[in-house]
Amino acid sequence: MKGKEEVELSRDMGLFQVTMIGIGAMIGAGVFVLTGIAAGIAGPGFILAFFLNAIIAALTAMAYAELGSCMSEAGGGYVWIKKSLPNPFGFLSGWMDWFAHCIACSLYSLGFGAYFVILLRMAGVNLGGIDPGLLIKIFAVLVCVFFAYINFKGAAQTGRAESIVTMAKIVILAIFIGFGVLAIVRSGDYTNFTPLFPEGFGAVFTAMGLTYIAFEGYEIIAQAGEEVVNPKKNIPRAIFLSLLIVLPIYLLIGFVSIGAIHIEGIETYVYLGQSGETAMVEAAKIFMPAGALILLIGGLMSTVSALNATIYSSSRVSFAMGRDHDLPEIFGRIHRKTRTPHISIFISAAIIILMAILLPIEDVASAAGIFFLLLFIGVNIALIRLRKQMPDLDRGFVTPFVPFIPLLAIFAQIFIAAYMFGYSPIAWYTAFIWIGIGILAFYLYPAKKEREEIESMVVYEEKEIEKKPYRILVPLANPETVKDLISLASIIAREKDGEILAMSVIKVPEQLPVSSGKMFIDEKKPMIRDAIDACPPDVQINTLIRVGHSIPKAITETAKLRNCNLIILGWRGWTWQQEGIMGSTIDPVVTHGPSDLLIVKFRDFEPEGIKNVLVPTVGGIHASFALEIASIFKGIGGRIRAIRIVGNADEKKKFTVEGGVKIELVKASSVKEKLIELSKESDLLVIGATEEPLFKRLVVGVVPEAVAREAHCTVIMVKKYEKKVIPILKRWLG
């Protein structure tokens, strides 16, 4: 198996630059391009839509601040979802994230085209009778090409350009707000704000979905993670600063746009809606000296700054996917001179241009909003999952009240996304088509195996002599349990005519390439040699050492790539984690493992001394698998005692289950205490995994793990692999 070094981008962005990138991405779509359209949909209530969107965005911003501070990789939300959820969810998150940024760029480029055409007309430029709609598309294409080149030239230049444009834009908006507030105060007329919801309150939800893209700039901050100096502190700061700066600007722009103009014979909000993406210019003409020209300049600055930042982020997503081999490797290449992902930049620009040409601006905005909502839903799920899977990460910001805060964000985003179908079915059809293409790409992409291998690499391996039909993977971490693990695996391998694959994992920090772990091979070799020595001569054993950023991922990848039928893990009986069940290594393997699983808590384990095997059962596939494993010990003289603990039963009554095994009914008020008591007269206890959902397990705990901690004999907890997605989701969520 061939491993490849992980690619990292250089860090050259400070707090100011990365904050300006986030602000630049936000101020553009929400203010200049979509203000008029949103006003036409919801009336004065569109101001409330901005405020409610800010609240929902702030909930998800906490997730981005936390995860961005401790996992500052190019790719942002895509990387976090990929780490926390099994494929194809991880792949699809990146696929949607990439397209969301591309289609957002299309929106900004169309806004630029509309403003630039008006500017040319004001300057008296002869447009030669060319259709204005066609001119808008042409200028949209040209500006995309220009900023693709700016991004290609390097991240530092990108940051400087963004900072200059964004500061100038804020000054122009401040002038617009100042004249607007002055006009409202002078007139003393606030009738434009009544009724507040002329199109009904439901129109506010539509406006929220349309303008939600206005708050996606903090996602772009996370995309820049690998290039930010001191990301642990600067990413959370930049995220919250950008939101705090942008929200009052949005609210004030909406306030003066509605309140500062009065058009005879037509409602102000209707007038703004008819003006569409150029509504800000039309409003400025009325209450501001040289307002049209100033706002045109501001609109152009806003759209190009948002375009610049979003081309940057879209290329980072595809770069991360190429680096992880979710997309062809060419996407993950870095230009030798500029040190930017040049292929990703230019391919992303091509998609942006295509969407700008094909779709109307309203549907482009709606589709972008839907994709970002879906992405943010995934990030909130990732936050909940990663709190359990990686509790030891050094987080620069910690989201309070998890899982309640992210769950609130998830429900709100699902509602808004679903509500958008009534406004723009085309946007949802576009989403379905892109996701469908992504699913096909995931399963048909010829480098799928290479994609699965990229998380870790094999650096040492004893070659197998012959391949057996049944393979048992035994990860080794504790030298004191090596002999016991191999002895147990040998008993099962002998019964199954199988072989053992003993492995050890070298973990390296996320900041280092996987290949850097080669220097630690010698530390793991003694444990590998102990495994070979502990294996009986009649059982075949193969060994390997794998290097990876994540021990559980290295285990599950090995099981998948080597087609292992069974994984046997040792458990010390306790964990440092405050959250979770059995620890940050075992819990993810339980959830994502592609094979049957045994988790063993050893206590005076002597295979030849196993005479009494206790098997508690309540039915189900895991209980049946427990009986199957227990029956293997019959071959070495073990006697199986299968029991079912009930609250009220005749202890002498027995009944037969599959395979002729008799289940004894045992009366007890506490399952846990009874099993611990019975373990005193047993040499081995084999117990099936609980069928309870993961949420309940995390909150109240479960019997198998509790018994394993306190039992007086060796305990084997077994879990039968289930291929279907629905049972897995059922266990996660209940």
PDB file of N, CA and C in Angstrom, residues 71 84 143 228 249 262 339 349 392 539 542 609 637 652 686 718:
ATOM      1  N   MET A  71      -9.288  22.526  14.417  1.00  0.00           N
ATOM      2  CA  MET A  71      -9.076  21.712  13.217  1.00  0.00           C
ATOM      3  C   MET A  71      -8.994  22.662  12.033  1.00  0.00           C
ATOM      4  N   SER A  84     -16.323  13.202  11.101  1.00  0.00           N
ATOM      5  CA  SER A  84     -17.305  12.800  12.109  1.00  0.00           C
ATOM      6  C   SER A  84     -18.351  11.827  11.600  1.00  0.00           C
ATOM      7  N   VAL A 143     -15.320  39.296 -14.899  1.00  0.00           N
ATOM      8  CA  VAL A 143     -14.895  39.525 -13.515  1.00  0.00           C
ATOM      9  C   VAL A 143     -14.509  38.217 -12.840  1.00  0.00           C
ATOM     10  N   VAL A 228      -4.085  30.772   8.219  1.00  0.00           N
ATOM     11  CA  VAL A 228      -4.270  31.784   9.256  1.00  0.00           C
ATOM     12  C   VAL A 228      -3.206  31.627  10.339  1.00  0.00           C
ATOM     13  N   ILE A 249     -24.925  46.771   9.939  1.00  0.00           N
ATOM     14  CA  ILE A 249     -24.919  47.346   8.589  1.00  0.00           C
ATOM     15  C   ILE A 249     -26.136  46.871   7.811  1.00  0.00           C
ATOM     16  N   HIS A 262     -40.057  57.809  -0.823  1.00  0.00           N
ATOM     17  CA  HIS A 262     -41.510  57.764  -0.962  1.00  0.00           C
ATOM     18  C   HIS A 262     -41.836  57.952  -2.437  1.00  0.00           C
ATOM     19  N   ARG A 339       2.341  28.785  -4.753  1.00  0.00           N
ATOM     20  CA  ARG A 339       1.901  27.961  -3.622  1.00  0.00           C
ATOM     21  C   ARG A 339       0.387  28.044  -3.404  1.00  0.00           C
ATOM     22  N   ALA A 349     -13.592  28.233 -11.136  1.00  0.00           N
ATOM     23  CA  ALA A 349     -13.988  29.399 -11.932  1.00  0.00           C
ATOM     24  C   ALA A 349     -14.816  28.981 -13.138  1.00  0.00           C
ATOM     25  N   ASP A 392     -10.588  15.391  23.346  1.00  0.00           N
ATOM     26  CA  ASP A 392      -9.314  15.913  23.832  1.00  0.00           C
ATOM     27  C   ASP A 392      -8.721  16.993  22.936  1.00  0.00           C
ATOM     28  N   VAL A 539      -1.466 -21.492  13.916  1.00  0.00           N
ATOM     29  CA  VAL A 539      -2.318 -20.373  13.496  1.00  0.00           C
ATOM     30  C   VAL A 539      -1.453 -19.356  12.757  1.00  0.00           C
ATOM     31  N   ASN A 542      -0.180 -12.416  10.538  1.00  0.00           N
ATOM     32  CA  ASN A 542       0.479 -11.388   9.745  1.00  0.00           C
ATOM     33  C   ASN A 542       0.483 -10.104  10.572  1.00  0.00           C
ATOM     34  N   GLY A 609      -8.095 -22.708  31.026  1.00  0.00           N
ATOM     35  CA  GLY A 609      -8.845 -22.794  32.276  1.00  0.00           C
ATOM     36  C   GLY A 609     -10.295 -22.368  32.149  1.00  0.00           C
ATOM     37  N   GLY A 637     -13.345 -27.323  25.979  1.00  0.00           N
ATOM     38  CA  GLY A 637     -13.860 -27.844  27.240  1.00  0.00           C
ATOM     39  C   GLY A 637     -14.773 -26.920  27.995  1.00  0.00           C
ATOM     40  N   LYS A 652     -36.992 -22.131  37.443  1.00  0.00           N
ATOM     41  CA  LYS A 652     -36.747 -23.487  36.942  1.00  0.00           C
ATOM     42  C   LYS A 652     -37.177 -23.649  35.486  1.00  0.00           C
ATOM     43  N   VAL A 686     -19.751 -13.564  28.064  1.00  0.00           N
ATOM     44  CA  VAL A 686     -19.884 -13.059  26.693  1.00  0.00           C
ATOM     45  C   VAL A 686     -21.242 -12.379  26.582  1.00  0.00           C
ATOM     46  N   VAL A 718     -19.701  -8.221  22.436  1.00  0.00           N
ATOM     47  CA  VAL A 718     -19.708  -8.506  21.003  1.00  0.00           C
ATOM     48  C   VAL A 718     -20.727  -7.624  20.297  1.00  0.00           C
TER      49      VAL A 718
END
